[in-house]
Short mmCIF file of C-alpha atoms in Angstrom, two decimals:
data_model
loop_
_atom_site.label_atom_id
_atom_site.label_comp_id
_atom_site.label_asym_id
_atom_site.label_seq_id
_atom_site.Cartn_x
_atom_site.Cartn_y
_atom_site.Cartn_z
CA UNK A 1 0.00 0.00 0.00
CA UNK A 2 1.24 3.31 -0.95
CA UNK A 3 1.52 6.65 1.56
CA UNK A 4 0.12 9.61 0.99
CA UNK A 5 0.86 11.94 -1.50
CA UNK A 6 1.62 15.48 -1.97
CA UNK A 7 0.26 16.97 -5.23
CA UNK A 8 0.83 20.26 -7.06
CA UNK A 9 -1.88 22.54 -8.20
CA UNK A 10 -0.97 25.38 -10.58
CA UNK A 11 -2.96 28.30 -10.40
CA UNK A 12 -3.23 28.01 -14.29
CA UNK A 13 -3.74 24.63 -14.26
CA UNK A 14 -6.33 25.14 -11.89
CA UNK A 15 -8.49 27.67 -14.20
CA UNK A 16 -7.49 27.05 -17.82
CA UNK A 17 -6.63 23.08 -17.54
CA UNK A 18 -9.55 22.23 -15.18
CA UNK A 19 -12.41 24.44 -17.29
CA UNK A 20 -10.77 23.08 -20.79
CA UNK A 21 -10.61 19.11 -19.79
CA UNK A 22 -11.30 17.63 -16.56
CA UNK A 23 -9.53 13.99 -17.25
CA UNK A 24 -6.24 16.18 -18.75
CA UNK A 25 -5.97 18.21 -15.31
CA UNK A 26 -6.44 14.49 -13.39
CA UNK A 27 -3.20 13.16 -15.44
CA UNK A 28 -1.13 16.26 -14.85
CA UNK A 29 -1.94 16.60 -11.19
CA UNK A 30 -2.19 12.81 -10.69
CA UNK A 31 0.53 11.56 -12.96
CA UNK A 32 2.62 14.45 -14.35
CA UNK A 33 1.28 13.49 -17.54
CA UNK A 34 1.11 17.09 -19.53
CA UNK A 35 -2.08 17.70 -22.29
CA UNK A 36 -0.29 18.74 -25.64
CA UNK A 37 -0.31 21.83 -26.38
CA UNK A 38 0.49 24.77 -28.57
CA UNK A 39 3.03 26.99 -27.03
CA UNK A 40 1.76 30.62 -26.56
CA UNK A 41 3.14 33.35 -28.98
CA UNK A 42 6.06 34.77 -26.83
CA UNK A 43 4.69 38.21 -27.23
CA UNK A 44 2.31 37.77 -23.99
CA UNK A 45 5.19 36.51 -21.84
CA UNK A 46 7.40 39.79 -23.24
CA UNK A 47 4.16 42.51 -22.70
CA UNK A 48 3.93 40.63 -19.31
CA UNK A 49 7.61 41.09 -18.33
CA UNK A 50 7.57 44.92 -19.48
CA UNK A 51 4.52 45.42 -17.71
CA UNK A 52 6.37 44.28 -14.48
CA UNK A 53 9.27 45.78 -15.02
CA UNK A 54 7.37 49.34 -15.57
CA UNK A 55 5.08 49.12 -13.20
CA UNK A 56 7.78 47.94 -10.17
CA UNK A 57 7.95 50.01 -7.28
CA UNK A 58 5.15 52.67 -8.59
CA UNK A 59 2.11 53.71 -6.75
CA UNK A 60 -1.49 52.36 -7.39
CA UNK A 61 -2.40 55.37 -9.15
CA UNK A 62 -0.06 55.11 -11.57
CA UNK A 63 -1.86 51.42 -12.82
CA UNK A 64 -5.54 52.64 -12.45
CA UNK A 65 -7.33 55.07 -10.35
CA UNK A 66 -9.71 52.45 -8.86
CA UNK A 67 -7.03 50.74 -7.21
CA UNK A 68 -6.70 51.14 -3.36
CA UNK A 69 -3.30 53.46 -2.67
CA UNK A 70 -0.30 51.30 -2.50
CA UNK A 71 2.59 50.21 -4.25
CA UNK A 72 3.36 47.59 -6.50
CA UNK A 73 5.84 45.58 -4.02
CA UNK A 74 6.62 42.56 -6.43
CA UNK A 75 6.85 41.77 -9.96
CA UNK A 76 6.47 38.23 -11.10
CA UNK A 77 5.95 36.72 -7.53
CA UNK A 78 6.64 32.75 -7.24
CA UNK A 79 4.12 32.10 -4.49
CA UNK A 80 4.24 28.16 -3.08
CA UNK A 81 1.44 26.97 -0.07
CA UNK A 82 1.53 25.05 2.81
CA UNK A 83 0.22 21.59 2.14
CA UNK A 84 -3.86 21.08 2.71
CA UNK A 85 -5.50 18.23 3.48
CA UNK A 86 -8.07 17.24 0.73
CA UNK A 87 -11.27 16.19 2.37
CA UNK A 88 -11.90 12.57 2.04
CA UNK A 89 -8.55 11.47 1.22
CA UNK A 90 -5.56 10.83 2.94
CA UNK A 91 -3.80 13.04 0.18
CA UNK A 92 -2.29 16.64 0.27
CA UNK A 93 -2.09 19.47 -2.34
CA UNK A 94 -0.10 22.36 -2.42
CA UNK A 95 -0.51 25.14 -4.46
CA UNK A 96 2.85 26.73 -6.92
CA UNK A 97 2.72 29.44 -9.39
CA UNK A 98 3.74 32.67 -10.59
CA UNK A 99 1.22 36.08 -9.84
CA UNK A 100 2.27 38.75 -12.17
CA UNK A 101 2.20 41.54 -9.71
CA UNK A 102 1.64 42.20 -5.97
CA UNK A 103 0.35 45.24 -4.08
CA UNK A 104 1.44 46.36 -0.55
CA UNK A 105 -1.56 48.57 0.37
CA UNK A 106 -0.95 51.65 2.55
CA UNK A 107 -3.35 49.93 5.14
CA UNK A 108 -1.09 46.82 5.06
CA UNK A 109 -2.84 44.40 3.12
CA UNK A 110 -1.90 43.39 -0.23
CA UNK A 111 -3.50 43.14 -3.96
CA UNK A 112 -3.14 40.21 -6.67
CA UNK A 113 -3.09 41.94 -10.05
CA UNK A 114 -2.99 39.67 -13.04
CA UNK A 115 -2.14 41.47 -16.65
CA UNK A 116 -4.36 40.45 -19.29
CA UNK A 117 -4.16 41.25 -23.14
CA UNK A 118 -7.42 41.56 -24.75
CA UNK A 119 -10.93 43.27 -23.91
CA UNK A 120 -12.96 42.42 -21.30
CA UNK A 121 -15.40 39.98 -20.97
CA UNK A 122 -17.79 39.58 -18.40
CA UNK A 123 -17.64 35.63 -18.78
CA UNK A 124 -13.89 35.44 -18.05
CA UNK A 125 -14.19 37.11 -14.34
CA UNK A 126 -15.59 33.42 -13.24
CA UNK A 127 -12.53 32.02 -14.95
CA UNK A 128 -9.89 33.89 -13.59
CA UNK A 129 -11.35 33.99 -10.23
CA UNK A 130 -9.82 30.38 -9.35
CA UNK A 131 -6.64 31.56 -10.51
CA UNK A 132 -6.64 34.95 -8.26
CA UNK A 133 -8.36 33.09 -5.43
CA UNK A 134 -5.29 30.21 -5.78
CA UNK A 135 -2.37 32.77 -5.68
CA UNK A 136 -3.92 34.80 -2.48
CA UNK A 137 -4.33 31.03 -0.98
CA UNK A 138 -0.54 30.57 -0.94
CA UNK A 139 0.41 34.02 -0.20
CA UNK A 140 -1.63 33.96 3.02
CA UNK A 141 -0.49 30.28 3.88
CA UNK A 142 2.75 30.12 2.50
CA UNK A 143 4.77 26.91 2.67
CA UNK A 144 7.40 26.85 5.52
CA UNK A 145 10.16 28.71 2.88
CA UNK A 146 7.68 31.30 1.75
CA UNK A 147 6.56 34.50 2.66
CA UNK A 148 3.53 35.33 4.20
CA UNK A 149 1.85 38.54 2.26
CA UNK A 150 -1.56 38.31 4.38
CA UNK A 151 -4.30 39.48 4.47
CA UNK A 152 -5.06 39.36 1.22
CA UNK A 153 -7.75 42.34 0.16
CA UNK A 154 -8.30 42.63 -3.04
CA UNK A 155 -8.04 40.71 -6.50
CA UNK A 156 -8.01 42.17 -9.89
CA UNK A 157 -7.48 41.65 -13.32
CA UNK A 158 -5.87 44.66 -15.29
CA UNK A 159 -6.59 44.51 -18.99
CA UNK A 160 -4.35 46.06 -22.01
CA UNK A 161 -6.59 46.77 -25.24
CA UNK A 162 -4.41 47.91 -28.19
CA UNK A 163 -6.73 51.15 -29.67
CA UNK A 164 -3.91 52.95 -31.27
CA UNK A 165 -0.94 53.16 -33.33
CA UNK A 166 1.87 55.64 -33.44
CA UNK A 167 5.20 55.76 -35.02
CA UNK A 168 7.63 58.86 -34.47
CA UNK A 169 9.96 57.74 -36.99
CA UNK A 170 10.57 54.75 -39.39
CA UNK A 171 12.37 52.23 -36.50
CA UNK A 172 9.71 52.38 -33.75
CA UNK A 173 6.37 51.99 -33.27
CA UNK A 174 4.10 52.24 -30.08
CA UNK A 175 0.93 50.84 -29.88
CA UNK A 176 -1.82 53.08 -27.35
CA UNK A 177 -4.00 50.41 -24.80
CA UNK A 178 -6.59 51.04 -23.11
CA UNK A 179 -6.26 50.08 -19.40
CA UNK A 180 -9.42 48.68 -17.69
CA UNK A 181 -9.58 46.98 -14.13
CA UNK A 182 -11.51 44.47 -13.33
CA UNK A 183 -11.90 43.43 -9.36
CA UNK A 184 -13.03 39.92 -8.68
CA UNK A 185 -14.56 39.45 -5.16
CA UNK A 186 -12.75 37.45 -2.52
CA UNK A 187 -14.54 34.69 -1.36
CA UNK A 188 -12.90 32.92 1.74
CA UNK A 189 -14.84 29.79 1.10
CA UNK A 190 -13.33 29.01 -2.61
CA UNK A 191 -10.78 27.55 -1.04
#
């Protein structure tokens, strides 16, 4: 007989794996066996990493004015949980990802911002909610080697929209996005 086991859940593989194919997120969690898959353009991961890079260290207001006042404490956080019990089983989970930007908020608690590329849609808030809800899980029960960013106060999802082009001279050109936030609601019972 086997002992327990101690199984990873991505945030992403928690939202986009679990919605797209239940049985593929069973073999990845269960057996490390990965769906196939087409590998993302590499544009989002290099809009994502500017993003991060300009928005480090700058104050709320300078992302969108709905935001709580703050500052954007870390770019690209790897967040990792303390191990949970899964009800019914004598199995664990942890959760292990990657947020794309945390906020220290001037009253102490902190913000999970996620970039997104694209327009909003209504229909996606549900989506993303796991994934928002999952990284604010491990930041408020971080594994033993973590740290602990708690409480956790607000989740959001800030959305670039390309709407214009501009080009000052033949080499560069710099497209104009329209920045919309979206909060999702915290639910302390997703979890």
């Amino acid at each position: 007989m086997r002992g327990s086991m101690n199984y990873k859940l991505s945030p992403s593989n928690l939202t986009f794996l679990y919605e797209g194919c239940k049985r593929c997120f069973y073999l990845r969690t269960k057996y490390n066996i990965a769906q196939p898959s087409i590998p993302l353009p590499a544009i989002f991961s290099k809009i994502a990493g500017l993003l991060e890079k300009y928005y480090d260290g700058k104050r709320t207001d300078k992302l969108h004015p709905d935001l709580p006042p703050g500052i954007v404490k870390y770019g690209e956080k790897y967040v990792k949980s303390d191990s949970f019990n899964i009800p019914g089983h004598k199995d664990t989970c942890f959760i292990s990802g990657r947020s794309d930007i945390v906020i220290e908020f001037d009253d102490k608690s902190f913000g999970v911002i996620d970039f997104k590329t694209g327009n909003p849609k209504s229909e996606y808030s549900d989506l993303y909610s796991r994934q928002l809800h999952a990284y604010a899980y491990a930041l408020e029960n971080p594994s033993p080697n973590s740290i602990k960013l708690s409480p956790v106060s607000f989740l959001g999802l800030l959305y670039f929209y390309p709407s214009k082009v501009s080009q000052e001279n033949v080499e560069w050109l710099s497209y104009d996005s329209k920045i919309s936030l979206v909060e999702i609601k915290k639910m302390t019972k997703i979890f």
